[in-house]
Amino acid sequence: MAKKILVVEDEKKLVAILKGYLEQAGFHVVTASDGEQALAVFRHEKPALVLLDLNLPKLDGLDVCRALRKESNVPIIMVTARVEEADRLIGLELGADDYITKPFSPREVVARVRAVLRRAEGEPARAETFVAGELTLDLAKHSVRLKDREIELTPTEFDLLTVLMQNPGRAFTRLQLLDRVQGEAFEGYERTIDAHIKNLRQKIERDPKNPRYILTVFGVGYKFAEDV
Ligand code: CA
């Protein structure tokens, strides 16, 4: 069955182009042209991924992202014409999985959609469980538990935690982590990892400011604690 993609964009021309390319790539496309409609369509259609423009009438993209994250871990790709780093980071802090800056090529959009969906579905189940302290990550079930509580992670957060937990004690640079979780890494985007790490810490650490699991390696990047 064709995967359903929700395209949220107020520029009609752009919607038509994106819809055309995504449908050609085998996706089923539903659309919304403002933030409020986006939430309504999302609840009704339950898409597999949301392509979300930042600059929208009524609720803007960041508000929509925030609202979606309250009720769902659906993969979200933000689309933005504002190139400031701050905006990109805010999108990721709110739990978006990736972002694309305008102007983009529709081919690039299709490639990113495929990549994010692939990550969200996870690789074929491997029977592997990683345990550290009160934290358990189960690759096959694609689940993370803290003590007995299930922790909801976005696809990017899950991948990031997996890479780190699989290699306790190993320090990764931001660029290496970006490459591991996105399958590609562009210089200048490394700081986006900080936003994901911050979110992860808020979800898994008792005291995110004084982390026990994900440690900062000054001058390098991050590592998972060896002895927890
Ligand atoms: Ca727009």
Tab-separated table of C-alpha atoms in Angstrom, residues 10-212:
chain	number	residue	atom	x	y	z
A	10	ASP	CA	0.235	27.462	1.558
A	11	GLU	CA	1.817	28.124	-1.839
A	12	LYS	CA	-0.477	26.311	-4.253
A	13	LYS	CA	2.125	26.043	-6.985
A	14	LEU	CA	4.599	24.412	-4.649
A	15	VAL	CA	1.959	21.990	-3.374
A	16	ALA	CA	1.207	20.910	-6.938
A	17	ILE	CA	4.898	20.352	-7.713
A	18	LEU	CA	5.558	18.396	-4.516
A	19	LYS	CA	2.401	16.343	-4.932
A	20	GLY	CA	3.390	15.488	-8.510
A	21	TYR	CA	6.886	14.346	-7.588
A	22	LEU	CA	5.841	12.416	-4.502
A	23	GLU	CA	3.038	10.646	-6.346
A	24	GLN	CA	5.412	9.781	-9.135
A	25	ALA	CA	7.661	8.259	-6.486
A	26	GLY	CA	4.789	6.031	-5.368
A	27	PHE	CA	3.442	7.959	-2.383
A	28	HIS	CA	-0.132	8.888	-1.648
A	29	VAL	CA	-0.335	12.622	-0.920
A	30	VAL	CA	-2.803	14.554	1.227
A	31	THR	CA	-2.434	18.299	1.665
A	32	ALA	CA	-3.221	21.170	4.017
A	33	SER	CA	-2.743	24.857	3.314
A	34	ASP	CA	-2.632	26.286	6.827
A	35	GLY	CA	-1.592	25.222	10.297
A	36	GLU	CA	-5.040	24.511	11.683
A	37	GLN	CA	-6.019	22.478	8.678
A	38	ALA	CA	-2.745	20.571	8.990
A	39	LEU	CA	-3.701	19.300	12.444
A	40	ALA	CA	-7.207	18.368	11.322
A	41	VAL	CA	-5.962	16.503	8.239
A	42	PHE	CA	-3.251	14.817	10.280
A	43	ARG	CA	-5.769	13.442	12.800
A	44	HIS	CA	-8.100	12.285	10.089
A	45	GLU	CA	-5.615	10.813	7.593
A	46	LYS	CA	-2.883	9.487	9.906
A	47	PRO	CA	-0.051	9.999	7.412
A	48	ALA	CA	3.280	8.135	7.586
A	49	LEU	CA	5.234	11.404	7.347
A	50	VAL	CA	4.567	15.150	7.486
A	51	LEU	CA	6.344	17.617	5.213
A	52	LEU	CA	5.800	20.834	7.081
A	53	ASP	CA	6.411	24.364	5.819
A	54	LEU	CA	7.609	26.730	8.518
A	55	ASN	CA	5.884	29.825	7.233
A	56	LEU	CA	2.129	29.193	7.272
A	57	PRO	CA	-1.072	31.154	7.859
A	58	LYS	CA	-2.936	30.740	11.178
A	59	LEU	CA	-0.631	28.409	13.139
A	60	ASP	CA	2.937	28.572	11.848
A	61	GLY	CA	5.053	25.485	11.207
A	62	LEU	CA	6.739	25.561	14.602
A	63	ASP	CA	3.378	25.640	16.376
A	64	VAL	CA	2.136	22.787	14.217
A	65	CYS	CA	5.306	20.800	14.934
A	66	ARG	CA	4.873	21.371	18.665
A	67	ALA	CA	1.209	20.324	18.512
A	68	LEU	CA	1.970	17.214	16.461
A	69	ARG	CA	4.680	16.121	18.882
A	70	LYS	CA	2.208	16.285	21.739
A	71	GLU	CA	0.158	13.567	20.153
A	72	SER	CA	2.451	11.654	17.835
A	73	ASN	CA	5.961	10.524	16.925
A	74	VAL	CA	5.203	10.796	13.209
A	75	PRO	CA	8.349	11.662	11.212
A	76	ILE	CA	8.370	15.389	10.429
A	77	ILE	CA	10.481	17.176	7.832
A	78	MET	CA	10.412	20.954	8.194
A	79	VAL	CA	10.635	23.086	5.069
A	80	THR	CA	11.972	26.564	5.585
A	81	ALA	CA	12.872	29.602	3.556
A	82	ARG	CA	14.379	31.196	6.636
A	83	VAL	CA	17.902	29.962	6.630
A	84	GLU	CA	18.981	31.225	10.013
A	85	GLU	CA	20.522	28.533	12.126
A	86	ALA	CA	18.259	29.505	15.006
A	87	ASP	CA	15.143	28.568	13.111
A	88	ARG	CA	16.576	25.258	12.026
A	89	LEU	CA	17.544	24.412	15.553
A	90	ILE	CA	14.198	25.424	16.949
A	91	GLY	CA	12.527	23.050	14.488
A	92	LEU	CA	14.729	20.218	15.648
A	93	GLU	CA	14.339	21.107	19.306
A	94	LEU	CA	10.628	20.736	18.835
A	95	GLY	CA	11.267	17.234	17.589
A	96	ALA	CA	11.361	17.547	13.805
A	97	ASP	CA	13.476	14.804	12.222
A	98	ASP	CA	15.013	16.710	9.364
A	99	TYR	CA	14.644	19.943	7.522
A	100	ILE	CA	14.983	21.194	3.977
A	101	THR	CA	15.741	24.775	3.027
A	102	LYS	CA	14.047	26.569	0.144
A	103	PRO	CA	14.718	26.705	-2.710
A	104	PHE	CA	14.964	22.922	-2.970
A	105	SER	CA	14.814	20.506	-5.825
A	106	PRO	CA	11.746	18.252	-5.703
A	107	ARG	CA	14.084	15.303	-6.233
A	108	GLU	CA	15.917	16.223	-3.062
A	109	VAL	CA	12.606	16.318	-1.213
A	110	VAL	CA	11.677	12.846	-2.438
A	111	ALA	CA	15.113	11.545	-1.410
A	112	ARG	CA	14.797	13.058	2.072
A	113	VAL	CA	11.280	11.690	2.508
A	114	ARG	CA	12.493	8.212	1.584
A	115	ALA	CA	15.483	8.477	3.923
A	116	VAL	CA	13.447	9.647	6.903
A	117	LEU	CA	10.801	6.962	6.346
A	118	ARG	CA	13.477	4.304	6.088
A	119	ARG	CA	14.914	5.417	9.392
A	120	ALA	CA	11.491	5.621	11.005
A	121	GLU	CA	10.689	2.064	10.028
A	122	GLY	CA	14.011	0.947	11.387
A	123	GLU	CA	16.144	-1.741	9.902
A	124	PRO	CA	14.774	-5.287	9.824
A	125	ALA	CA	14.409	-6.410	13.393
A	126	ARG	CA	17.602	-7.594	15.002
A	127	ALA	CA	17.200	-9.297	18.327
A	128	GLU	CA	19.407	-6.933	20.227
A	129	THR	CA	18.890	-5.256	23.523
A	130	PHE	CA	21.171	-2.733	25.132
A	131	VAL	CA	21.003	-2.106	28.840
A	132	ALA	CA	22.695	0.634	30.842
A	133	GLY	CA	21.589	1.452	34.355
A	134	GLU	CA	17.828	1.881	34.240
A	135	LEU	CA	17.818	2.370	30.502
A	136	THR	CA	16.913	-0.414	28.063
A	137	LEU	CA	16.894	-0.085	24.312
A	138	ASP	CA	15.305	-2.904	22.330
A	139	LEU	CA	16.125	-2.777	18.619
A	140	ALA	CA	13.633	-5.446	17.596
A	141	LYS	CA	10.743	-3.796	19.401
A	142	HIS	CA	12.096	-0.353	18.534
A	143	SER	CA	11.448	0.627	22.109
A	144	VAL	CA	13.258	2.444	24.893
A	145	ARG	CA	12.393	1.978	28.542
A	146	LEU	CA	13.556	3.821	31.617
A	147	LYS	CA	12.933	1.492	34.523
A	148	ASP	CA	9.489	0.238	33.546
A	149	ARG	CA	8.355	3.335	31.781
A	150	GLU	CA	8.233	3.389	27.983
A	151	ILE	CA	9.987	6.474	26.579
A	152	GLU	CA	8.632	7.966	23.382
A	153	LEU	CA	11.415	8.964	21.011
A	154	THR	CA	11.352	10.440	17.534
A	155	PRO	CA	13.071	8.347	14.814
A	156	THR	CA	16.152	10.588	14.925
A	157	GLU	CA	16.406	10.412	18.701
A	158	PHE	CA	16.055	6.632	18.600
A	159	ASP	CA	18.808	6.277	15.990
A	160	LEU	CA	21.086	8.609	17.891
A	161	LEU	CA	20.603	6.725	21.146
A	162	THR	CA	21.168	3.405	19.350
A	163	VAL	CA	24.503	4.526	17.890
A	164	LEU	CA	25.646	5.810	21.267
A	165	MET	CA	24.466	2.790	23.289
A	166	GLN	CA	26.026	0.355	20.830
A	167	ASN	CA	29.401	1.986	21.472
A	168	PRO	CA	29.676	2.824	25.147
A	169	GLY	CA	32.735	4.887	25.953
A	170	ARG	CA	33.410	5.812	22.349
A	171	ALA	CA	33.474	9.529	21.644
A	172	PHE	CA	31.740	10.614	18.452
A	173	THR	CA	32.106	13.968	16.747
A	174	ARG	CA	28.891	15.770	15.841
A	175	LEU	CA	29.618	15.177	12.173
A	176	GLN	CA	30.018	11.434	12.757
A	177	LEU	CA	26.731	11.300	14.620
A	178	LEU	CA	24.994	13.285	11.922
A	179	ASP	CA	26.338	10.878	9.336
A	180	ARG	CA	25.198	7.852	11.358
A	181	VAL	CA	21.661	9.082	11.899
A	182	GLN	CA	21.027	10.759	8.569
A	183	GLY	CA	23.163	8.654	6.252
A	184	GLU	CA	24.820	11.842	5.155
A	185	ALA	CA	26.438	14.786	6.862
A	186	PHE	CA	26.898	18.310	5.675
A	187	GLU	CA	29.508	20.500	7.293
A	188	GLY	CA	27.922	23.409	9.053
A	189	TYR	CA	24.930	21.366	10.198
A	190	GLU	CA	26.757	19.624	13.068
A	191	ARG	CA	25.097	21.768	15.705
A	192	THR	CA	21.731	20.212	14.917
A	193	ILE	CA	23.030	17.186	16.831
A	194	ASP	CA	23.123	19.335	19.967
A	195	ALA	CA	19.396	19.940	19.674
A	196	HIS	CA	18.665	16.217	19.368
A	197	ILE	CA	20.971	15.404	22.289
A	198	LYS	CA	19.253	18.030	24.402
A	199	ASN	CA	15.862	16.472	23.649
A	200	LEU	CA	17.143	12.976	24.349
A	201	ARG	CA	18.613	14.024	27.667
A	202	GLN	CA	15.340	15.596	28.662
A	203	LYS	CA	13.620	12.292	28.018
A	204	ILE	CA	16.093	9.827	29.513
A	205	GLU	CA	18.131	11.682	32.121
A	206	ARG	CA	16.901	12.352	35.637
A	207	ASP	CA	18.895	15.583	35.625
A	208	PRO	CA	19.426	16.646	32.006
A	209	LYS	CA	21.912	19.311	33.091
A	210	ASN	CA	24.000	16.711	34.884
A	211	PRO	CA	23.655	13.725	32.576
A	212	ARG	CA	24.429	10.186	33.595
